[in-house]
Amino acid sequence: MSEVATETAEDTGERTDPGVASRLLGRARVDRLLRSGLYGFAGLMLLFLWLPLLVIVFLSFTESPAVVPFEGVTLDNYGGLAANTDLHASVRTSFTVATLSAVIATVLGVLASFALTRYRFRLRELYRTFGIVPMIVPGVILGVGLRFYFQTVGPGPSFLATVLTHSLYGLPFVLLIVTARLYTFDESLEEAARDLGADPLTTFRDVTFPVIAPAIGAGFLFAWVRSFEDFIRALFVSGISTTPLTQWMYGKITKASADNLLTLNAVSTLVVLGIAVALAIAMNVGNVTGYVAGTVGEKE
């Protein structure tokens, strides 16, 4: 009994060793510091990203284009947008270019995704690399190169050139998202449908498309947004007759009068609101963030 009591006392002494306790407390303190530092860094990053947008939204409701001196609140900045015909024309141009280019990029991106994931052919990885190059190449380089190309063999700087340029720019977004989804797709579902007598078109419509549709929608949305907000590439290929919204805004900011700056603040706020609503709808209808972050397979 005495030996057992001695061993128990020794075990208790080991568990209550001051050195072990101090190390545990030090580790807990380090964990708290790391957690606090990460939260603080994340908060500063969010502040850095969102503060300029919040300032623009605030200034869109003020009578002065600057925070100081503050001259009051007004809605006249938004009221003047209704009568601005140049603004209306540029919005229609940007919306049309973005929609057409996103449709072209989505169709080509989906077809390319099936080719790269379902078939084995020579130089497949080279084709994949060239598929994402437009997203990596600097906008100035791509814009200058396409301008020379369209002037040499194409329609020249024009509406069509802008649509084709933005289609090329949006293609990698569709290609990456849809390809990632197809790699995780269970092809045995298609085989089962074919065994039950379904033809290839019916198999794609009833089996494949419902599974990859959210990824296609996410790719389309990203291609559309990237086209709508692009300025550098459109500057080189749009020409005189085509004025997207970004170029209209640039023209206003180069003539930095108070009225122009107030108009820009109001337009910027509406653009941010529109894109935020579109993203909110997309994230509720389809798991856009999951397809972008690559976590869809983990949730299924």
Short mmCIF file of C-alpha atoms in Angstrom, two decimals:
data_model
loop_
_atom_site.label_atom_id
_atom_site.label_comp_id
_atom_site.label_asym_id
_atom_site.label_seq_id
_atom_site.Cartn_x
_atom_site.Cartn_y
_atom_site.Cartn_z
CA MET A 1 0.00 0.00 0.00
CA SER A 2 2.80 2.40 0.83
CA GLU A 3 4.45 1.73 -2.53
CA VAL A 4 1.19 2.45 -4.36
CA ALA A 5 0.75 5.66 -2.39
CA THR A 6 4.30 6.69 -3.23
CA GLU A 7 3.76 6.06 -6.96
CA THR A 8 0.48 7.99 -6.84
CA ALA A 9 2.18 10.89 -5.15
CA GLU A 10 4.96 10.84 -7.71
CA ASP A 11 2.41 10.79 -10.59
CA THR A 12 0.55 13.67 -8.98
CA GLY A 13 3.79 15.58 -8.61
CA GLU A 14 4.57 15.07 -12.28
CA ARG A 15 1.16 16.32 -13.30
CA THR A 16 1.50 19.39 -11.13
CA ASP A 17 5.07 20.14 -12.12
CA PRO A 18 5.41 23.97 -12.21
CA GLY A 19 7.55 23.74 -15.35
CA VAL A 20 4.85 21.87 -17.27
CA ALA A 21 2.16 24.27 -16.10
CA SER A 22 4.20 27.30 -17.11
CA ARG A 23 4.82 25.80 -20.55
CA LEU A 24 1.10 25.16 -21.01
CA LEU A 25 0.29 28.72 -19.95
CA GLY A 26 2.95 30.06 -22.31
CA ARG A 27 1.53 28.05 -25.18
CA ALA A 28 -1.99 29.26 -24.42
CA ARG A 29 -0.74 32.84 -24.31
CA VAL A 30 0.98 32.42 -27.68
CA ASP A 31 -2.22 30.95 -29.15
CA ARG A 32 -4.22 33.91 -27.88
CA LEU A 33 -1.71 36.36 -29.30
CA LEU A 34 -1.69 34.61 -32.67
CA ARG A 35 -5.49 34.52 -32.77
CA SER A 36 -5.73 38.19 -31.83
CA GLY A 37 -3.10 39.08 -34.42
CA LEU A 38 -4.90 37.18 -37.17
CA TYR A 39 -8.23 38.79 -36.30
CA GLY A 40 -6.60 42.19 -36.20
CA PHE A 41 -4.87 41.67 -39.55
CA ALA A 42 -8.10 40.44 -41.13
CA GLY A 43 -9.93 43.48 -39.76
CA LEU A 44 -7.30 45.85 -41.15
CA MET A 45 -7.48 44.16 -44.57
CA LEU A 46 -11.28 44.48 -44.62
CA LEU A 47 -10.97 48.11 -43.60
CA PHE A 48 -8.40 48.71 -46.34
CA LEU A 49 -10.67 47.11 -48.95
CA TRP A 50 -13.99 48.55 -47.87
CA LEU A 51 -13.11 52.01 -46.58
CA PRO A 52 -12.68 53.57 -50.07
CA LEU A 53 -16.05 52.16 -51.13
CA LEU A 54 -17.72 53.45 -48.00
CA VAL A 55 -16.21 56.90 -48.58
CA ILE A 56 -17.52 56.94 -52.17
CA VAL A 57 -20.99 55.92 -51.00
CA PHE A 58 -20.95 58.63 -48.35
CA LEU A 59 -19.76 61.31 -50.77
CA SER A 60 -22.48 60.38 -53.27
CA PHE A 61 -25.00 61.87 -50.81
CA THR A 62 -23.09 65.07 -50.04
CA GLU A 63 -23.12 68.49 -51.65
CA SER A 64 -19.31 68.61 -51.80
CA PRO A 65 -16.98 66.09 -53.49
CA ALA A 66 -14.70 66.18 -50.45
CA VAL A 67 -15.27 65.03 -46.89
CA VAL A 68 -13.88 68.29 -45.51
CA PRO A 69 -15.45 70.78 -45.51
CA PHE A 70 -18.79 69.03 -45.10
CA GLU A 71 -21.54 71.10 -46.75
CA GLY A 72 -24.62 68.96 -46.20
CA VAL A 73 -26.55 66.01 -47.57
CA THR A 74 -28.49 65.91 -50.83
CA LEU A 75 -30.05 63.52 -53.36
CA ASP A 76 -29.46 65.83 -56.32
CA ASN A 77 -26.41 63.80 -57.34
CA TYR A 78 -28.70 60.89 -58.19
CA GLY A 79 -31.45 63.04 -59.64
CA GLY A 80 -29.14 64.40 -62.31
CA LEU A 81 -28.30 60.93 -63.59
CA ALA A 82 -31.75 60.45 -65.09
CA ALA A 83 -31.21 63.25 -67.62
CA ASN A 84 -27.64 62.30 -68.58
CA THR A 85 -28.03 60.75 -72.04
CA ASP A 86 -24.30 60.09 -72.46
CA LEU A 87 -24.34 58.06 -69.26
CA HIS A 88 -27.33 56.06 -70.44
CA ALA A 89 -25.62 55.27 -73.74
CA SER A 90 -22.41 54.16 -72.03
CA VAL A 91 -24.33 51.92 -69.59
CA ARG A 92 -26.18 50.27 -72.48
CA THR A 93 -22.88 49.76 -74.30
CA SER A 94 -21.17 48.22 -71.29
CA PHE A 95 -24.17 46.02 -70.51
CA THR A 96 -24.40 44.79 -74.10
CA VAL A 97 -20.66 44.19 -74.43
CA ALA A 98 -20.50 42.39 -71.09
CA THR A 99 -23.49 40.15 -71.88
CA LEU A 100 -22.35 39.21 -75.39
CA SER A 101 -18.75 38.60 -74.34
CA ALA A 102 -19.80 36.56 -71.30
CA VAL A 103 -22.06 34.39 -73.47
CA ILE A 104 -19.25 33.76 -75.97
CA ALA A 105 -16.73 33.09 -73.19
CA THR A 106 -19.13 30.72 -71.45
CA VAL A 107 -19.90 28.68 -74.58
CA LEU A 108 -16.24 28.38 -75.57
CA GLY A 109 -15.15 27.79 -71.98
CA VAL A 110 -17.63 24.96 -71.41
CA LEU A 111 -16.66 23.25 -74.68
CA ALA A 112 -12.96 23.64 -73.88
CA SER A 113 -13.52 22.27 -70.38
CA PHE A 114 -15.13 19.10 -71.72
CA ALA A 115 -12.31 18.68 -74.23
CA LEU A 116 -9.61 19.06 -71.58
CA THR A 117 -11.24 16.78 -69.00
CA ARG A 118 -12.81 14.05 -71.13
CA TYR A 119 -10.29 13.54 -73.93
CA ARG A 120 -6.59 12.79 -74.19
CA PHE A 121 -4.76 14.42 -77.08
CA ARG A 122 -1.33 15.77 -77.90
CA LEU A 123 -0.32 19.10 -76.38
CA ARG A 124 -3.33 19.05 -74.07
CA GLU A 125 -1.48 20.81 -71.26
CA LEU A 126 -0.25 23.42 -73.71
CA TYR A 127 -3.83 24.15 -74.74
CA ARG A 128 -4.79 24.41 -71.07
CA THR A 129 -1.97 26.89 -70.48
CA PHE A 130 -2.97 29.04 -73.43
CA GLY A 131 -6.53 28.96 -72.11
CA ILE A 132 -5.58 30.83 -68.94
CA VAL A 133 -2.95 33.13 -70.45
CA PRO A 134 -5.43 36.02 -71.12
CA MET A 135 -6.05 36.23 -67.37
CA ILE A 136 -2.32 36.43 -66.59
CA VAL A 137 -1.07 38.75 -69.33
CA PRO A 138 -1.12 42.43 -68.25
CA GLY A 139 -4.06 44.34 -69.65
CA VAL A 140 -1.87 46.88 -71.43
CA ILE A 141 0.04 44.16 -73.28
CA LEU A 142 -3.12 42.31 -74.26
CA GLY A 143 -4.85 45.53 -75.34
CA VAL A 144 -1.95 46.73 -77.49
CA GLY A 145 -1.49 43.32 -79.09
CA LEU A 146 -5.18 42.92 -79.92
CA ARG A 147 -5.37 46.45 -81.31
CA PHE A 148 -2.59 45.68 -83.78
CA TYR A 149 -4.25 42.36 -84.57
CA PHE A 150 -7.67 43.86 -85.25
CA GLN A 151 -6.17 46.65 -87.33
CA THR A 152 -4.30 44.09 -89.43
CA VAL A 153 -6.73 41.23 -89.96
CA GLY A 154 -9.93 42.25 -88.21
CA PRO A 155 -12.56 44.96 -88.02
CA GLY A 156 -10.25 47.50 -86.38
CA PRO A 157 -11.09 49.24 -83.09
CA SER A 158 -14.86 48.89 -82.84
CA PHE A 159 -17.77 47.44 -80.88
CA LEU A 160 -17.09 43.97 -82.30
CA ALA A 161 -13.42 44.18 -81.36
CA THR A 162 -14.39 45.09 -77.80
CA VAL A 163 -16.76 42.12 -77.54
CA LEU A 164 -14.13 39.71 -78.87
CA THR A 165 -11.46 41.13 -76.56
CA HIS A 166 -13.63 40.75 -73.48
CA SER A 167 -14.63 37.26 -74.61
CA LEU A 168 -10.97 36.31 -74.66
CA TYR A 169 -10.46 37.95 -71.26
CA GLY A 170 -13.44 36.14 -69.70
CA LEU A 171 -12.63 32.71 -71.12
CA PRO A 172 -10.12 31.68 -68.38
CA PHE A 173 -12.64 32.35 -65.60
CA VAL A 174 -15.15 29.97 -67.18
CA LEU A 175 -12.50 27.44 -68.10
CA LEU A 176 -11.00 27.17 -64.62
CA ILE A 177 -14.31 26.91 -62.75
CA VAL A 178 -16.05 24.47 -65.10
CA THR A 179 -12.91 22.32 -65.48
CA ALA A 180 -12.61 22.03 -61.70
CA ARG A 181 -16.23 20.89 -61.48
CA LEU A 182 -15.89 18.34 -64.28
CA TYR A 183 -12.83 16.79 -62.62
CA THR A 184 -14.97 15.99 -59.56
CA PHE A 185 -17.97 14.84 -61.60
CA ASP A 186 -18.85 11.14 -61.30
CA GLU A 187 -18.92 9.91 -64.89
CA SER A 188 -20.61 6.69 -63.80
CA LEU A 189 -23.84 8.70 -63.64
CA GLU A 190 -23.61 9.30 -67.38
CA GLU A 191 -22.78 5.65 -67.99
CA ALA A 192 -25.85 4.58 -66.01
CA ALA A 193 -28.04 6.94 -68.04
CA ARG A 194 -26.68 5.53 -71.31
CA ASP A 195 -27.20 1.97 -70.06
CA LEU A 196 -30.83 2.84 -69.45
CA GLY A 197 -31.22 3.94 -73.08
CA ALA A 198 -30.63 7.69 -72.90
CA ASP A 199 -29.00 9.27 -75.95
CA PRO A 200 -25.99 11.62 -75.50
CA LEU A 201 -28.12 14.79 -75.70
CA THR A 202 -30.61 13.50 -73.12
CA THR A 203 -27.76 12.38 -70.86
CA PHE A 204 -26.19 15.83 -70.99
CA ARG A 205 -29.52 17.62 -70.44
CA ASP A 206 -30.81 15.48 -67.57
CA VAL A 207 -27.63 14.28 -65.86
CA THR A 208 -24.55 16.35 -66.66
CA PHE A 209 -25.92 19.85 -67.06
CA PRO A 210 -27.83 20.05 -63.74
CA VAL A 211 -24.63 19.14 -61.90
CA ILE A 212 -22.33 21.60 -63.66
CA ALA A 213 -24.92 24.38 -64.10
CA PRO A 214 -23.87 26.29 -60.93
CA ALA A 215 -20.24 26.23 -62.10
CA ILE A 216 -21.27 27.50 -65.53
CA GLY A 217 -23.29 30.25 -63.87
CA ALA A 218 -20.35 31.22 -61.69
CA GLY A 219 -18.06 31.39 -64.71
CA PHE A 220 -20.58 33.48 -66.64
CA LEU A 221 -20.95 35.87 -63.72
CA PHE A 222 -17.22 36.39 -63.35
CA ALA A 223 -16.77 36.86 -67.10
CA TRP A 224 -19.62 39.40 -67.11
CA VAL A 225 -18.28 41.39 -64.17
CA ARG A 226 -14.72 41.42 -65.54
CA SER A 227 -16.00 42.71 -68.87
CA PHE A 228 -18.25 45.35 -67.31
CA GLU A 229 -15.49 46.81 -65.14
CA ASP A 230 -12.64 46.56 -67.65
CA PHE A 231 -11.04 49.79 -68.81
CA ILE A 232 -7.49 49.11 -70.03
CA ARG A 233 -8.27 46.53 -72.71
CA ALA A 234 -11.36 48.39 -73.92
CA LEU A 235 -9.36 51.60 -74.19
CA PHE A 236 -7.19 50.11 -76.95
CA VAL A 237 -9.82 48.24 -78.97
CA SER A 238 -13.10 50.15 -78.57
CA GLY A 239 -12.44 52.97 -81.01
CA ILE A 240 -14.21 56.33 -81.17
CA SER A 241 -17.74 55.06 -81.79
CA THR A 242 -17.84 52.74 -78.75
CA THR A 243 -17.79 54.27 -75.27
CA PRO A 244 -18.20 51.82 -72.38
CA LEU A 245 -19.09 53.07 -68.93
CA THR A 246 -15.50 52.86 -67.69
CA GLN A 247 -14.29 55.17 -70.45
CA TRP A 248 -17.13 57.57 -69.79
CA MET A 249 -16.12 57.67 -66.12
CA TYR A 250 -12.47 58.20 -67.06
CA GLY A 251 -13.46 61.12 -69.25
CA LYS A 252 -15.29 62.66 -66.31
CA ILE A 253 -12.44 62.24 -63.87
CA THR A 254 -9.93 63.84 -66.24
CA LYS A 255 -12.08 66.98 -66.01
CA ALA A 256 -12.17 67.00 -62.23
CA SER A 257 -14.86 69.60 -61.59
CA ALA A 258 -17.05 69.36 -58.52
CA ASP A 259 -20.12 68.35 -60.56
CA ASN A 260 -18.21 65.62 -62.39
CA LEU A 261 -16.83 64.17 -59.16
CA LEU A 262 -20.26 64.15 -57.53
CA THR A 263 -21.70 62.42 -60.59
CA LEU A 264 -18.91 59.85 -60.51
CA ASN A 265 -19.56 59.12 -56.83
CA ALA A 266 -23.23 58.48 -57.54
CA VAL A 267 -22.52 56.27 -60.56
CA SER A 268 -19.87 54.32 -58.66
CA THR A 269 -22.28 53.70 -55.80
CA LEU A 270 -24.93 52.36 -58.18
CA VAL A 271 -22.38 50.09 -59.90
CA VAL A 272 -21.19 48.69 -56.55
CA LEU A 273 -24.80 48.16 -55.46
CA GLY A 274 -25.70 46.40 -58.71
CA ILE A 275 -22.71 44.05 -58.57
CA ALA A 276 -23.33 43.32 -54.88
CA VAL A 277 -26.95 42.40 -55.60
CA ALA A 278 -25.88 40.17 -58.50
CA LEU A 279 -23.32 38.38 -56.34
CA ALA A 280 -25.82 37.97 -53.50
CA ILE A 281 -28.33 36.40 -55.88
CA ALA A 282 -25.68 34.12 -57.38
CA MET A 283 -24.51 32.95 -53.96
CA ASN A 284 -28.07 32.11 -52.96
CA VAL A 285 -29.10 30.44 -56.21
CA GLY A 286 -25.80 28.58 -56.78
CA ASN A 287 -22.74 27.98 -54.62
CA VAL A 288 -20.52 30.53 -56.37
CA THR A 289 -18.10 30.90 -53.48
CA GLY A 290 -17.75 27.14 -53.24
CA TYR A 291 -16.79 26.81 -56.89
CA VAL A 292 -14.30 29.66 -56.63
CA ALA A 293 -12.75 28.40 -53.39
CA GLY A 294 -12.78 24.77 -54.53
CA THR A 295 -14.81 23.53 -51.52
CA VAL A 296 -17.81 22.16 -53.40
CA GLY A 297 -16.56 18.61 -53.32
CA GLU A 298 -16.07 18.80 -49.56
CA LYS A 299 -19.71 19.73 -48.95
CA GLU A 300 -21.19 17.08 -51.22
#
